[in-house]
Amino acid sequence: MTMKYKLLFLTLAMGSAHSTELVYTPINPSFGGNPLNGSFLLQKAQIHQPSRAEKNFVDRFREALERNIINTLTRRIADGDLVDGIYDTGEFLVNVTTGADGSIQVEITNQITGEVTILTIPSIGGRP
């Protein structure tokens, strides 16, 4: 190849170089980002929550007691063994009643805000 052809080839090669656009891709899956980023972002957010060591004993004990009461209530409701009554978890007041058709109505009142949530659970397996 002569020098003339080499220069022509080099000029053509340089003229065919292209640039691309910069495209923004969000990271957060809520805004169109990759759904696999969700657990990573959640973990990063949880780092900024107060750790267990920052809470005093009374707060930790109260939270553990509430969780225990709530777990017991949900297990008994699921098994159909729950007795009607009012259960006080400290922050919540849970009123459980059984309907004539065997359904269970759970009324949960947040004692701090006054917000009331009512859950109706149909009878399970045709229990009266």
PDB file of C-alpha atoms in Angstrom:
ATOM      1  CA  MET A   1       0.000   0.000   0.000  1.00  0.00           C
ATOM      2  CA  THR A   2       1.270   3.374  -0.856  1.00  0.00           C
ATOM      3  CA  MET A   3       1.313   6.314   1.437  1.00  0.00           C
ATOM      4  CA  LYS A   4      -1.518   7.942  -0.509  1.00  0.00           C
ATOM      5  CA  TYR A   5      -3.873   5.017   0.135  1.00  0.00           C
ATOM      6  CA  LYS A   6      -2.902   4.835   3.791  1.00  0.00           C
ATOM      7  CA  LEU A   7      -3.802   8.492   4.297  1.00  0.00           C
ATOM      8  CA  LEU A   8      -7.116   7.996   2.459  1.00  0.00           C
ATOM      9  CA  PHE A   9      -7.942   4.941   4.593  1.00  0.00           C
ATOM     10  CA  LEU A  10      -7.005   6.778   7.817  1.00  0.00           C
ATOM     11  CA  THR A  11      -9.155   9.779   6.819  1.00  0.00           C
ATOM     12  CA  LEU A  12     -12.156   7.532   6.101  1.00  0.00           C
ATOM     13  CA  ALA A  13     -11.696   5.655   9.359  1.00  0.00           C
ATOM     14  CA  MET A  14     -11.592   8.877  11.374  1.00  0.00           C
ATOM     15  CA  GLY A  15     -14.688  10.225   9.636  1.00  0.00           C
ATOM     16  CA  SER A  16     -16.703   7.145  10.582  1.00  0.00           C
ATOM     17  CA  ALA A  17     -16.159   7.568  14.349  1.00  0.00           C
ATOM     18  CA  HIS A  18     -19.467   8.219  16.127  1.00  0.00           C
ATOM     19  CA  SER A  19     -20.435   9.474  19.505  1.00  0.00           C
ATOM     20  CA  THR A  20     -23.410   8.275  21.547  1.00  0.00           C
ATOM     21  CA  GLU A  21     -25.918  10.104  23.678  1.00  0.00           C
ATOM     22  CA  LEU A  22     -25.656  10.097  27.454  1.00  0.00           C
ATOM     23  CA  VAL A  23     -28.723   8.346  28.838  1.00  0.00           C
ATOM     24  CA  TYR A  24     -29.782   8.681  32.474  1.00  0.00           C
ATOM     25  CA  THR A  25     -30.892   5.422  34.065  1.00  0.00           C
ATOM     26  CA  PRO A  26     -32.496   5.712  37.502  1.00  0.00           C
ATOM     27  CA  ILE A  27     -31.251   3.485  40.310  1.00  0.00           C
ATOM     28  CA  ASN A  28     -34.427   3.358  42.430  1.00  0.00           C
ATOM     29  CA  PRO A  29     -36.913   0.738  41.128  1.00  0.00           C
ATOM     30  CA  SER A  30     -39.790   3.038  42.121  1.00  0.00           C
ATOM     31  CA  PHE A  31     -38.643   5.447  39.442  1.00  0.00           C
ATOM     32  CA  GLY A  32     -37.957   2.926  36.682  1.00  0.00           C
ATOM     33  CA  GLY A  33     -34.634   1.544  37.880  1.00  0.00           C
ATOM     34  CA  ASN A  34     -33.583  -2.076  38.007  1.00  0.00           C
ATOM     35  CA  PRO A  35     -35.848  -4.065  40.412  1.00  0.00           C
ATOM     36  CA  LEU A  36     -32.791  -5.934  41.692  1.00  0.00           C
ATOM     37  CA  ASN A  37     -31.601  -2.699  43.332  1.00  0.00           C
ATOM     38  CA  GLY A  38     -34.552  -2.732  45.765  1.00  0.00           C
ATOM     39  CA  SER A  39     -33.016  -4.904  48.485  1.00  0.00           C
ATOM     40  CA  PHE A  40     -29.737  -2.976  48.336  1.00  0.00           C
ATOM     41  CA  LEU A  41     -31.521   0.358  48.745  1.00  0.00           C
ATOM     42  CA  LEU A  42     -33.668  -1.014  51.583  1.00  0.00           C
ATOM     43  CA  GLN A  43     -30.575  -2.231  53.390  1.00  0.00           C
ATOM     44  CA  LYS A  44     -28.945   1.189  53.025  1.00  0.00           C
ATOM     45  CA  ALA A  45     -32.070   2.870  54.448  1.00  0.00           C
ATOM     46  CA  GLN A  46     -32.194   0.503  57.413  1.00  0.00           C
ATOM     47  CA  ILE A  47     -28.648   1.453  58.367  1.00  0.00           C
ATOM     48  CA  HIS A  48     -29.920   4.924  59.262  1.00  0.00           C
ATOM     49  CA  GLN A  49     -32.579   3.625  61.678  1.00  0.00           C
ATOM     50  CA  PRO A  50     -31.784   3.654  65.393  1.00  0.00           C
ATOM     51  CA  SER A  51     -30.016   0.494  66.404  1.00  0.00           C
ATOM     52  CA  ARG A  52     -31.207  -1.790  69.149  1.00  0.00           C
ATOM     53  CA  ALA A  53     -28.410  -0.566  71.428  1.00  0.00           C
ATOM     54  CA  GLU A  54     -29.697   3.021  71.194  1.00  0.00           C
ATOM     55  CA  LYS A  55     -33.042   2.057  72.791  1.00  0.00           C
ATOM     56  CA  ASN A  56     -33.352   1.705  76.527  1.00  0.00           C
ATOM     57  CA  PHE A  57     -34.371  -1.516  78.242  1.00  0.00           C
ATOM     58  CA  VAL A  58     -37.964  -0.444  78.896  1.00  0.00           C
ATOM     59  CA  ASP A  59     -38.585   0.403  75.219  1.00  0.00           C
ATOM     60  CA  ARG A  60     -37.054  -2.871  74.039  1.00  0.00           C
ATOM     61  CA  PHE A  61     -39.085  -4.822  76.620  1.00  0.00           C
ATOM     62  CA  ARG A  62     -42.328  -3.064  75.606  1.00  0.00           C
ATOM     63  CA  GLU A  63     -41.694  -3.776  71.896  1.00  0.00           C
ATOM     64  CA  ALA A  64     -40.890  -7.439  72.624  1.00  0.00           C
ATOM     65  CA  LEU A  65     -44.042  -7.784  74.720  1.00  0.00           C
ATOM     66  CA  GLU A  66     -46.177  -6.205  71.981  1.00  0.00           C
ATOM     67  CA  ARG A  67     -44.685  -8.551  69.361  1.00  0.00           C
ATOM     68  CA  ASN A  68     -45.355 -11.542  71.610  1.00  0.00           C
ATOM     69  CA  ILE A  69     -48.997 -10.547  72.209  1.00  0.00           C
ATOM     70  CA  ILE A  70     -49.555  -9.882  68.503  1.00  0.00           C
ATOM     71  CA  ASN A  71     -47.972 -13.217  67.546  1.00  0.00           C
ATOM     72  CA  THR A  72     -50.138 -15.055  70.067  1.00  0.00           C
ATOM     73  CA  LEU A  73     -53.289 -13.334  68.821  1.00  0.00           C
ATOM     74  CA  THR A  74     -52.575 -14.058  65.164  1.00  0.00           C
ATOM     75  CA  ARG A  75     -51.709 -17.697  65.876  1.00  0.00           C
ATOM     76  CA  ARG A  76     -54.928 -18.181  67.881  1.00  0.00           C
ATOM     77  CA  ILE A  77     -57.048 -16.448  65.221  1.00  0.00           C
ATOM     78  CA  ALA A  78     -55.539 -18.672  62.525  1.00  0.00           C
ATOM     79  CA  ASP A  79     -56.142 -21.818  64.633  1.00  0.00           C
ATOM     80  CA  GLY A  80     -59.693 -20.750  65.561  1.00  0.00           C
ATOM     81  CA  ASP A  81     -58.832 -20.975  69.286  1.00  0.00           C
ATOM     82  CA  LEU A  82     -59.187 -17.296  70.155  1.00  0.00           C
ATOM     83  CA  VAL A  83     -61.658 -16.343  72.854  1.00  0.00           C
ATOM     84  CA  ASP A  84     -63.676 -13.178  72.335  1.00  0.00           C
ATOM     85  CA  GLY A  85     -62.374 -10.253  74.323  1.00  0.00           C
ATOM     86  CA  ILE A  86     -60.315  -7.104  74.443  1.00  0.00           C
ATOM     87  CA  TYR A  87     -56.524  -7.407  74.369  1.00  0.00           C
ATOM     88  CA  ASP A  88     -54.312  -4.452  75.286  1.00  0.00           C
ATOM     89  CA  THR A  89     -50.827  -4.501  73.748  1.00  0.00           C
ATOM     90  CA  GLY A  90     -49.845  -1.139  75.203  1.00  0.00           C
ATOM     91  CA  GLU A  91     -49.980   0.877  72.012  1.00  0.00           C
ATOM     92  CA  PHE A  92     -52.950  -0.961  70.494  1.00  0.00           C
ATOM     93  CA  LEU A  93     -56.297  -2.151  71.781  1.00  0.00           C
ATOM     94  CA  VAL A  94     -57.494  -5.299  69.979  1.00  0.00           C
ATOM     95  CA  ASN A  95     -61.173  -6.246  70.277  1.00  0.00           C
ATOM     96  CA  VAL A  96     -61.987  -9.742  68.994  1.00  0.00           C
ATOM     97  CA  THR A  97     -65.575 -10.875  68.422  1.00  0.00           C
ATOM     98  CA  THR A  98     -67.031 -13.953  66.749  1.00  0.00           C
ATOM     99  CA  GLY A  99     -70.005 -13.575  64.427  1.00  0.00           C
ATOM    100  CA  ALA A 100     -72.996 -15.928  64.246  1.00  0.00           C
ATOM    101  CA  ASP A 101     -71.659 -17.354  60.968  1.00  0.00           C
ATOM    102  CA  GLY A 102     -68.315 -18.263  62.573  1.00  0.00           C
ATOM    103  CA  SER A 103     -66.448 -15.285  61.142  1.00  0.00           C
ATOM    104  CA  ILE A 104     -64.053 -13.379  63.363  1.00  0.00           C
ATOM    105  CA  GLN A 105     -64.022  -9.605  63.543  1.00  0.00           C
ATOM    106  CA  VAL A 106     -60.853  -7.943  64.829  1.00  0.00           C
ATOM    107  CA  GLU A 107     -61.027  -4.251  65.658  1.00  0.00           C
ATOM    108  CA  ILE A 108     -57.601  -2.688  66.186  1.00  0.00           C
ATOM    109  CA  THR A 109     -57.451   0.756  67.794  1.00  0.00           C
ATOM    110  CA  ASN A 110     -54.208   2.708  67.931  1.00  0.00           C
ATOM    111  CA  GLN A 111     -54.368   4.238  71.403  1.00  0.00           C
ATOM    112  CA  ILE A 112     -51.983   7.052  70.461  1.00  0.00           C
ATOM    113  CA  THR A 113     -53.617   8.299  67.240  1.00  0.00           C
ATOM    114  CA  GLY A 114     -57.139   6.913  67.714  1.00  0.00           C
ATOM    115  CA  GLU A 115     -57.017   5.255  64.274  1.00  0.00           C
ATOM    116  CA  VAL A 116     -59.308   2.202  64.041  1.00  0.00           C
ATOM    117  CA  THR A 117     -58.815  -0.721  61.670  1.00  0.00           C
ATOM    118  CA  ILE A 118     -61.408  -3.482  61.338  1.00  0.00           C
ATOM    119  CA  LEU A 119     -60.504  -6.899  59.941  1.00  0.00           C
ATOM    120  CA  THR A 120     -63.173  -9.495  59.174  1.00  0.00           C
ATOM    121  CA  ILE A 121     -61.976 -13.064  58.807  1.00  0.00           C
ATOM    122  CA  PRO A 122     -64.496 -15.495  57.298  1.00  0.00           C
ATOM    123  CA  SER A 123     -65.100 -18.832  59.002  1.00  0.00           C
ATOM    124  CA  ILE A 124     -62.400 -21.346  58.180  1.00  0.00           C
ATOM    125  CA  GLY A 125     -63.341 -24.803  56.929  1.00  0.00           C
ATOM    126  CA  GLY A 126     -67.042 -24.407  57.657  1.00  0.00           C
ATOM    127  CA  ARG A 127     -66.593 -24.044  61.427  1.00  0.00           C
ATOM    128  CA  PRO A 128     -69.772 -22.783  63.083  1.00  0.00           C
TER     129      PRO A 128
END
